XYZ file of C-alpha atoms in Angstrom:
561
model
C 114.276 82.786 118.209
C 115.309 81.544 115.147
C 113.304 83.208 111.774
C 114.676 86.315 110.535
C 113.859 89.692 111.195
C 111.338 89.806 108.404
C 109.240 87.071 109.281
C 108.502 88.726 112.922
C 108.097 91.717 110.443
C 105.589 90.041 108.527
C 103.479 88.365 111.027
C 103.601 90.934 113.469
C 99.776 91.019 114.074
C 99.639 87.133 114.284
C 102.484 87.567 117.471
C 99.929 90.119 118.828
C 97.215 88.046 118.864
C 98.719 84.968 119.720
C 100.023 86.860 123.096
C 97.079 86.831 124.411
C 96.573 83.522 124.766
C 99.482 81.524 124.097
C 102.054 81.257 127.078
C 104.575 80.680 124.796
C 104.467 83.810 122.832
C 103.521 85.409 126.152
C 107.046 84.387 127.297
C 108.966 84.809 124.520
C 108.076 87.634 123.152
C 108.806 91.452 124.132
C 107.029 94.210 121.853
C 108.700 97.608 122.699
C 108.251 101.231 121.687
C 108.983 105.278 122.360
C 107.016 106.364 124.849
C 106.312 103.139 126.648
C 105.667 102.921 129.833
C 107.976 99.977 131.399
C 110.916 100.051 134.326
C 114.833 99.878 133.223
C 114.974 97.062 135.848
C 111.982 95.273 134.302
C 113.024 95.503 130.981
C 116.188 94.045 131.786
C 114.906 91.314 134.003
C 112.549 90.544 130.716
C 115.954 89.924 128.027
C 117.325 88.036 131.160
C 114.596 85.925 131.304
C 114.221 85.496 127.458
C 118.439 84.018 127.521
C 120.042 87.146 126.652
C 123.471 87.462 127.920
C 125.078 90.762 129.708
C 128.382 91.990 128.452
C 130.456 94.520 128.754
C 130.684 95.523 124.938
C 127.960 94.062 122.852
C 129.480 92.042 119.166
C 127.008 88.738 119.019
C 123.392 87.738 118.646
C 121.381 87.636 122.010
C 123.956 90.073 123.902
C 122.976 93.452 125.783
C 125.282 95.981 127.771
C 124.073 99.034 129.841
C 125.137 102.468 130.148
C 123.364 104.002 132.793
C 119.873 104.539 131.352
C 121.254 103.038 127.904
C 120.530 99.574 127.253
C 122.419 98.298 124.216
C 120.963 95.124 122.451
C 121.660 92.730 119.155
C 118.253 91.178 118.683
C 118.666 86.960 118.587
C 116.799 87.560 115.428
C 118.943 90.175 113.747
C 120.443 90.216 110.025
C 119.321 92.264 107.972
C 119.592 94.741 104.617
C 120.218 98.539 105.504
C 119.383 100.385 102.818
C 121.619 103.512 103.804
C 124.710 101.045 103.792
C 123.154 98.060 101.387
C 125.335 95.791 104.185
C 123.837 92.635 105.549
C 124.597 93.069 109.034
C 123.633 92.293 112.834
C 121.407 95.357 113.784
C 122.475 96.778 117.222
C 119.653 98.938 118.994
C 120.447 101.556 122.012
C 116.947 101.910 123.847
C 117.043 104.762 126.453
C 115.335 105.364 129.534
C 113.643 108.128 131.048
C 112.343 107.362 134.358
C 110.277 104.825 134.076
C 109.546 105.358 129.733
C 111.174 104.681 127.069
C 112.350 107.825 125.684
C 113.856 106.699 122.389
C 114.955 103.174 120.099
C 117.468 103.518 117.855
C 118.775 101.149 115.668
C 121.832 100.942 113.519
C 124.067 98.058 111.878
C 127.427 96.535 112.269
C 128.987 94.361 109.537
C 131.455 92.186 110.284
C 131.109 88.574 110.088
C 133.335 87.966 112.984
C 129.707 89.999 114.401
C 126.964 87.236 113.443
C 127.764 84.149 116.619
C 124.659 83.709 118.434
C 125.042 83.398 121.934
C 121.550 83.213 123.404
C 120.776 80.466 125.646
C 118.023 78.147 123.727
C 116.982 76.166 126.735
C 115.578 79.280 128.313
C 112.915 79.214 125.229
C 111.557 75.832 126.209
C 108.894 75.101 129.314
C 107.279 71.735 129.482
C 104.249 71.180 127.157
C 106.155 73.535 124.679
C 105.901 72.009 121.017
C 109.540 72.076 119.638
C 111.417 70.968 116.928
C 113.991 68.401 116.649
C 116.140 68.691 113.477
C 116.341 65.000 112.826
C 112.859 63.798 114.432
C 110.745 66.561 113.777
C 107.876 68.056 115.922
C 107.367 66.606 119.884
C 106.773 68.306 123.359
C 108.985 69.501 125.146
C 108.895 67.545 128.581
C 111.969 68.945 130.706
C 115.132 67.867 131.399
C 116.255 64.678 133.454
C 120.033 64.868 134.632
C 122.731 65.604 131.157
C 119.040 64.989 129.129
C 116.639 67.149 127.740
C 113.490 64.809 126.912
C 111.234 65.239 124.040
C 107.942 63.573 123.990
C 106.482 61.901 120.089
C 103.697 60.425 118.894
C 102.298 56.927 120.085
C 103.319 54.198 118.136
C 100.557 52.577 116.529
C 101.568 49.069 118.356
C 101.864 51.185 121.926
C 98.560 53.185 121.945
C 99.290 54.417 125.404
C 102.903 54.897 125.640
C 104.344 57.669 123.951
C 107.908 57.641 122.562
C 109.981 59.621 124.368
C 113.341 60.943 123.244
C 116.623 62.220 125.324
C 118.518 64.552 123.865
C 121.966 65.108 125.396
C 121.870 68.856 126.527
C 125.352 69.648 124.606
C 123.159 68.965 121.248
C 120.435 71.716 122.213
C 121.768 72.935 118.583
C 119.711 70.262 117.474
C 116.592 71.804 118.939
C 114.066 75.168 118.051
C 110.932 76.188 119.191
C 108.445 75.789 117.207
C 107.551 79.066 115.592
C 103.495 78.133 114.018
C 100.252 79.845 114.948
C 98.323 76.909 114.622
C 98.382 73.828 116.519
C 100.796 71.107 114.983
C 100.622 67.371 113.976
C 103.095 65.775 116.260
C 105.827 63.384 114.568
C 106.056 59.686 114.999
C 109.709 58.412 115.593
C 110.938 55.532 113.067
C 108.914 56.906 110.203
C 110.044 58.564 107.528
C 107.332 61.600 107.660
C 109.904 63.965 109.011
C 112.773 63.189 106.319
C 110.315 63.422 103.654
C 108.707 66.562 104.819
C 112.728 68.169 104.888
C 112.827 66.566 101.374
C 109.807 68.208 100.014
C 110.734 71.935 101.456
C 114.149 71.825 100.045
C 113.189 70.413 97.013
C 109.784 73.412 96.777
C 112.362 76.260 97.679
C 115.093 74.887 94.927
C 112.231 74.737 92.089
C 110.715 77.720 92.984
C 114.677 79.703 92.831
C 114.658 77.646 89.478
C 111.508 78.817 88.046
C 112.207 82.738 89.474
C 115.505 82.355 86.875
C 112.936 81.177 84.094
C 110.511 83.996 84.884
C 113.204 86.393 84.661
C 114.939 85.046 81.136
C 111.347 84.864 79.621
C 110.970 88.439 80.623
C 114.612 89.631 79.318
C 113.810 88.229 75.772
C 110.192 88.785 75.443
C 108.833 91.301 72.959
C 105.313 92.895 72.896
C 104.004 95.509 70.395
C 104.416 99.193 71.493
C 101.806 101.336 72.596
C 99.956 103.854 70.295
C 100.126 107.348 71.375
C 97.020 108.846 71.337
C 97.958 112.470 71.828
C 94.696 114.776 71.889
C 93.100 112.110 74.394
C 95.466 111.902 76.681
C 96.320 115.552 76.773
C 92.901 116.287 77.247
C 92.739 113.913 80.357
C 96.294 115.672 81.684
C 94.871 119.029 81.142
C 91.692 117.634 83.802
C 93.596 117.409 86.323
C 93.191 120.029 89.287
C 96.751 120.465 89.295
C 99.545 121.901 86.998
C 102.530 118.863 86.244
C 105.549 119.646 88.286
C 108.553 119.158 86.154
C 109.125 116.079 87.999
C 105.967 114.836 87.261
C 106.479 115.718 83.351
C 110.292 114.207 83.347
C 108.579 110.826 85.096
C 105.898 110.519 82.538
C 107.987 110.925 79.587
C 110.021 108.021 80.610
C 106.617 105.704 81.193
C 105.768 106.340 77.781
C 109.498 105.897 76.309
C 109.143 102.550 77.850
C 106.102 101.834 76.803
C 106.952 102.839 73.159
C 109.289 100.380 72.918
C 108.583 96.468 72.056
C 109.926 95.229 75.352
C 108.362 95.107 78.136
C 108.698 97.534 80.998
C 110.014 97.371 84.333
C 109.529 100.550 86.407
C 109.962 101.982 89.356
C 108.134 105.251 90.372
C 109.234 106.852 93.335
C 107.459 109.979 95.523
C 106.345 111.002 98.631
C 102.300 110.775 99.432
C 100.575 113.375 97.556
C 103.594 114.290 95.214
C 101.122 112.819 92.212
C 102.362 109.126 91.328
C 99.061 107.861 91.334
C 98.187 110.118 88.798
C 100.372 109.379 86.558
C 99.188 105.755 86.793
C 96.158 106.755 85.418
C 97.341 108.611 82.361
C 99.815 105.086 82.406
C 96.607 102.924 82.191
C 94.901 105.421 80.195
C 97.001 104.747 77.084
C 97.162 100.838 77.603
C 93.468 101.481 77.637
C 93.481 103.183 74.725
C 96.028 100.772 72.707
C 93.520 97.698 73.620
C 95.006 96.015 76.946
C 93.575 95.850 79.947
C 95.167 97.201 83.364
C 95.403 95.617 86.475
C 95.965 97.387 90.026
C 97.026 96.155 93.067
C 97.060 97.738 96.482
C 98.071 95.847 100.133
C 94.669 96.843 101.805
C 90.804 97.207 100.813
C 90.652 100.840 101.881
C 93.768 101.677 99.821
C 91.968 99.798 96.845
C 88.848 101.738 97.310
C 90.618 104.759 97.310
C 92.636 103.948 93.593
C 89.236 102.592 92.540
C 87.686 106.305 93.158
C 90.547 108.218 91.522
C 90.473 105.933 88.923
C 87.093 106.063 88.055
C 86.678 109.831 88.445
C 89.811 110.880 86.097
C 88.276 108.479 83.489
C 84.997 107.772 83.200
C 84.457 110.711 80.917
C 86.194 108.436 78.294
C 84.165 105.415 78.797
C 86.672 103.849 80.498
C 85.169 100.936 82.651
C 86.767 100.866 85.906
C 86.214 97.691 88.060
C 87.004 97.118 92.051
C 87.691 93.584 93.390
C 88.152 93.169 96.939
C 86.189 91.474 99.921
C 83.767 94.216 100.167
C 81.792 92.736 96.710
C 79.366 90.254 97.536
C 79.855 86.519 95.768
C 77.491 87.838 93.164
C 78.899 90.974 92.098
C 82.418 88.758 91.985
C 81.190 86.462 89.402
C 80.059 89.486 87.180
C 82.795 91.747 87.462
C 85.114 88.443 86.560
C 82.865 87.752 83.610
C 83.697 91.047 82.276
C 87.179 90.720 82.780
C 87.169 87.444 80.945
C 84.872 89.375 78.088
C 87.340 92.363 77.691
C 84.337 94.373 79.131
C 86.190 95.745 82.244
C 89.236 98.024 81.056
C 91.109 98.155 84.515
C 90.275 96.381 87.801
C 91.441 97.358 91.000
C 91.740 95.234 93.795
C 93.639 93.318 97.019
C 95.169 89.751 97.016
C 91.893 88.724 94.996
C 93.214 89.979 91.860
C 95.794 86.823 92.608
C 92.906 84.089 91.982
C 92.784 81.305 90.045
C 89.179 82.298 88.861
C 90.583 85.459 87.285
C 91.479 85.793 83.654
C 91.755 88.552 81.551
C 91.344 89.045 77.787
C 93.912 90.848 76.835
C 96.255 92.180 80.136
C 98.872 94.275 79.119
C 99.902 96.488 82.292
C 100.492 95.537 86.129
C 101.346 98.847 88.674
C 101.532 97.401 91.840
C 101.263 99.915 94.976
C 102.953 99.539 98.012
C 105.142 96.242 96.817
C 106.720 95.516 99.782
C 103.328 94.284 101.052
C 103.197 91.807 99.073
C 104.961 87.944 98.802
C 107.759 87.591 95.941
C 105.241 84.091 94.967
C 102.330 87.084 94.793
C 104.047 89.668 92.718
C 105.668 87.304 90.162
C 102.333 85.045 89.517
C 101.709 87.511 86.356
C 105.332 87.533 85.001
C 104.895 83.450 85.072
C 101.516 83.716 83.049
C 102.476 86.741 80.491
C 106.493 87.168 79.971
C 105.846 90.664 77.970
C 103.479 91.690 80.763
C 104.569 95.666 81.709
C 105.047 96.467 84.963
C 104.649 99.743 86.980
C 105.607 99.866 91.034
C 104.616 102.569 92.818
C 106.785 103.606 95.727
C 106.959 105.859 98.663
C 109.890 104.161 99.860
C 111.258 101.203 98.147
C 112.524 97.981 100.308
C 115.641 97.021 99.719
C 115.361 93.941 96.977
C 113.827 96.762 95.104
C 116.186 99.464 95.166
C 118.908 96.948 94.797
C 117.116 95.931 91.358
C 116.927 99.648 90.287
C 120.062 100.957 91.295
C 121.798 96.936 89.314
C 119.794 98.439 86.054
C 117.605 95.421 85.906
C 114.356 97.460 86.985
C 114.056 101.252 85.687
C 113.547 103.917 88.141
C 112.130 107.268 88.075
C 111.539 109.639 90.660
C 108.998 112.773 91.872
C 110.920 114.699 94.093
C 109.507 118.205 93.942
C 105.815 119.057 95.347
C 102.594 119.999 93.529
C 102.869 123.768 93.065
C 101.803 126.248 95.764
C 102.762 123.246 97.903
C 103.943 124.855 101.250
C 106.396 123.103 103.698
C 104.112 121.331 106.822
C 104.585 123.206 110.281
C 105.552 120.544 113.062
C 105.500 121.504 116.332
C 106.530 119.334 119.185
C 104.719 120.381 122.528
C 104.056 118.454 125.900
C 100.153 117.464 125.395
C 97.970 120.627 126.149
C 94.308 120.407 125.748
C 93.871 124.181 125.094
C 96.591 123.457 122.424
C 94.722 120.555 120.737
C 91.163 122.429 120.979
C 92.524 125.572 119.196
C 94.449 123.529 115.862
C 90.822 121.577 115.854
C 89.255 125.052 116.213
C 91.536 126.892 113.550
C 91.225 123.758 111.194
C 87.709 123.681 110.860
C 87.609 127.321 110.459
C 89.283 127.117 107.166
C 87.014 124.289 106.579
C 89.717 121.621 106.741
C 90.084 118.022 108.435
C 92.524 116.934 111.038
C 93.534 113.670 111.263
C 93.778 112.314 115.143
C 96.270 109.670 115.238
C 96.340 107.034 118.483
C 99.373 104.686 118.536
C 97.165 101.872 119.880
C 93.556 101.121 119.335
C 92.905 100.562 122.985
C 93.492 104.029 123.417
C 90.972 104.699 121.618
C 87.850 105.267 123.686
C 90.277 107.968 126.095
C 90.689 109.662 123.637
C 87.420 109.941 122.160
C 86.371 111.000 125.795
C 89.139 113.909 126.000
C 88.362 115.115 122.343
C 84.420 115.895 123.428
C 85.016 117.160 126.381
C 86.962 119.723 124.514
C 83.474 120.808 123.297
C 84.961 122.127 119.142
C 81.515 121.447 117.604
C 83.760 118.613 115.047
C 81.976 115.450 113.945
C 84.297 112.846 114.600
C 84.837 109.664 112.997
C 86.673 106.456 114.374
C 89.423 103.964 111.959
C 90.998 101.110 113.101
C 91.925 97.736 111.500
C 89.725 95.655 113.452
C 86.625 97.033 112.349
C 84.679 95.614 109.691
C 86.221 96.229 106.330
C 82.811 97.642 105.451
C 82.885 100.199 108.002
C 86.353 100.880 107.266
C 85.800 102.023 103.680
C 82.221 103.608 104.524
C 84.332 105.768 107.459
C 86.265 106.865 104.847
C 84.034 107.668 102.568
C 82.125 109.668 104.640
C 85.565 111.268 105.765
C 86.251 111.731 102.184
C 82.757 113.598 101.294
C 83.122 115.742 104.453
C 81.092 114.068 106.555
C 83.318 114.048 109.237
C 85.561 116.546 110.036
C 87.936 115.072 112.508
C 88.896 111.351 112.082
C 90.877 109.097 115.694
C 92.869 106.734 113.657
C 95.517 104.169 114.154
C 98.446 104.067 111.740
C 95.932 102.601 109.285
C 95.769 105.544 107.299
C 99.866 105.171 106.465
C 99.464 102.944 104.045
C 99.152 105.826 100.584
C 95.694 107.873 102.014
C 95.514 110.764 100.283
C 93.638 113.210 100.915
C 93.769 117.138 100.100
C 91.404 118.091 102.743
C 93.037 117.098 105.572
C 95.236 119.851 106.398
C 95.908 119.154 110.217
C 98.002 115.737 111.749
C 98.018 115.443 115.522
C 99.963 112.543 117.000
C 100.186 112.185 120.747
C 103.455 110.270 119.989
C 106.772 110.273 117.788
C 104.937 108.965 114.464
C 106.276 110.119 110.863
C 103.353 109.676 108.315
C 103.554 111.820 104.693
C 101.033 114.420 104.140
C 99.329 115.766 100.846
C 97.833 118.891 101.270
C 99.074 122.027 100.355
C 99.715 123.586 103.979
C 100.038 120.803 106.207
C 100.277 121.396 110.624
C 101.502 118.701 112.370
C 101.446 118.740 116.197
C 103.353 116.444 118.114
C 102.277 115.512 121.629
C 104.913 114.479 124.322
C 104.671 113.429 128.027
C 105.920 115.904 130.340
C 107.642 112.953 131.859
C 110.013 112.725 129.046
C 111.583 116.171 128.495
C 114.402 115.049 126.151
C 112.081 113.698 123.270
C 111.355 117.033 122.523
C 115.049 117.635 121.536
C 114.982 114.525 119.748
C 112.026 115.035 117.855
């Protein structure tokens, strides 16, 4: 297929969905991972079947070799930044196999250009009734092939109501072909009419202004002026000196450079680094706190509603002994409670809001907005993240990172975006204990046991929310006395942020969750991770377990792990 590695990437959970139902994805489409249960000659019938070729040494697009239980493989859709090399290359994965699992996928680049010739076979992607995508006549259906011809089916003419246009297609220009990639169902072209062209016009013509008005953004930015903040010492050393923990020195270092930046009359452009629970969102706060304090309002924005409802706690705990008023915005608020907390916003009545994409509106405008920090960037569209810099040049700008994509880093590292970083662990921090251990129920029933004796929470964590109910089942039978909650993305959002509020509060003790919970959830309580599979996720308590739970039918993922 022919979009780029980030666009699967990106609409990963539309693919998933559309599987089910559409034949097309069905066919061409293969989601793998560790642990899954598939045959080597299945697998390699599948990449077969989807046009990949077999070679003896893998160098182009849409080739695979195999080494005995090694299947080497250059995705069709590779090309991609590696931020340990900062190379643009074709990524080239080794997938091996361990009976009849996958026992590990690793991926790694190669650079040269002599590297990038894709060789898959595009007429394998088509099947009659596909829609598809002529480079010249736009959208038809795909209706076979008829001797040297493939034949594309159009739109009526209006003078023909029942006689499509069809068009042949010499097979040696299948270059001039692609499937189409949409979710939704698409308007099918007309040949003779200049839809097609102008539609091509249009798109090049959106992605050249849009490249021309990023270049404006970022001039306005690079002169634009602001006036500095005001320090207001006693206050905000009286909200540091509330916090339940003492500053690391990395924390300190990190902080000093914030308010450097924000003493100065340009506008800032930082970068804060750390791993979960090494105290970056506090120092957003005490950030805030002082553009609070100087007059501006702050905005917040986080990738998902529970991540927003956690900032929007935090937030409001560390400062509402100040009078600071602390706003959320996400899909959770009914219509009414919208309106109002926008009226405020307009008023200067709300200090900082906290919210999802709906801080993004058209309907929202602030007073007086003075500082962005933006959690978890990468979740968000370049058009998303640079709507403020458009409306308010001298706008400052804090990004909060675990682990910065690429564009980002490459920003920092160029000197064009400033960069700090928390390295070092709240004190009395201890190092997490991982053990990897073929799945033993005594095992799991004695970390629950010795986690809720030192009144701690365990997080449960199922790769797949289908697995789900199993495990549910296995977890009672183990008979620990732990109330148990469930997470998953497809629940309600409402239940999602009441399960984790009650989580939060202690009202659970043991919480089945999918990876939902990767995404910045911090919490001090939760002392205990148990994965049945190969998942890395940060922790922030102060002793951290982590038990890792293998098949016995893979024996070597232990080693690996």
């Amino acid at each position: 297929m022919e979009k780029g590695a980030g666009w699967f990437s990106q609409n990963f959970s539309e693919i998933e969905k559309n599987r089910v139902n559409n034949a097309f994805w069905q066919r061409n489409t293969l989601i793998l991972e560790t642990g899954q249960r598939i045959k080597l000659s299945e697998f390699l019938r599948k990449i077969v079947e989807l046009g990949y070729s077999k070679v003896w040494e893998v160098h182009h697009r849409g080739e695979f070799s195999q080494r005995g239980n090694v299947v080497y493989i250059v995705p069709i859709n590779g090309g991609q930044i590696y931020p340990h090399t900062n190379d643009i290359g074709v990524g080239v994965y080794s997938i091996e196999f361990e009976g009849n699992y996958i026992e590990s996928i690793i991926g790694k680049s190669f650079t040269s250009s002599l590297n990038v010739k894709p060789t898959i076979q595009k007429q394998n992607l088509f099947l009659p009734g596909d829609y598809v995508v002529h480079i010249d006549h736009g959208i038809g259906i795909f209706r076979g092939e008829k001797e040297e011809d493939y034949i594309i089916e159009y739109a009526t003419p209006k003078n023909r109501p029942n006689s499509p246009d069809l068009l042949f297609i010499p097979k040696k220009e299948i270059k001039r072909i692609s499937p189409y990639l949409g979710f939704k169902k698409p308007e099918i072209h007309r040949l003779g009419t200049l839809a097609w062209s102008l539609t091509k016009k249009k798109a090049k013509e959106d992605i050249l202004a849009y490249a021309k008005e990023l270049l404006e953004i970022f001039a306005k930015r690079k002169i634009a002026s602001r006036p500095p903040y005001a320090a207001h010492h006693e206050l905000e050393e009286e909200l540091i000196s509330n916090f339940q923990y003492e500053y690391t020195p990395d924390q300190k270092k990190a902080l000093e450079e914030i308010f450097a930046d924000m003493s100065k009359n340009v506008p800032m452009d930082r970068v804060l680094m750390g791993d979960v629970g090494f105290g970056k969102t506090e120092l957003a706060v005490v950030a805030a706190f002082r553009a609070v304090l100087t007059g501006k309002q702050t905005a917040i924005m986080a990738p998902t509603t529970i991540l927003a409802d956690q900032h929007f706690e935090i937030f409001k705990k560390r400062l509402e002994l100040f009078g600071v008023n602390v706003a959320r915005l996400t899909r959770l608020e009914s219509s009414e409670k919208i309106k109002e907390i926008l009226k405020k916003i307009e008023d200067g009545r709300t200090d900082i809001v906290i919210g999802t994409h709906k801080i993004l509106g058209k309907n929202i405008k602030f007073k007086n907005l003075g500082l962005l920090i933006i959690d978890e960037e990468q979740k968000f569209g370049v058009a998303q993240k640079e709507k403020f810099k458009k409306e308010n040049p001298s706008l400052d700008i804090l990004t909060l990172f675990a682990t910065p994509i690429p564009r980002t880093l490459q920003l920092a590292l160029s000197g064009i975006r400033a960069i700090s970083e928390i390295s070092t662990p709240p004190e009395g921090r201890m190092k997490i204990e991982t053990f990897v251990l073929p799945k033993n129920k005594r095992l799991i029933k004695e970390a629950i046991l010795y986690e809720l004796k030192r009144k701690g929470q365990i997080y449960f964590l199922a790769n797949r929310i289908h697995k789900i109910p199993a495990l549910l089942e296995e977890i009672k039978i183990l008979k620990t006395g732990a109330k148990i909650g469930v997470l998953h993305g497809r629940m309600p959002e409402a239940k999602i942020i009441k399960t984790m509020h009650d989580f939060r509060e202690g009202k659970s003790d043991l919480l089945v969750s999918t990876t939902i919970i990767e995404n910045g959830m911090d919490l001090s309580n939760v002392n205990t991770l148990i994965v049945e599979d190969a998942t890395r996720l940060g922790l922030s308590q102060a002793r951290g377990v982590c038990l890792f739970f293998v098949p016995y039918s893979a024996p070597q993922r232990k080693s690996r792990l």
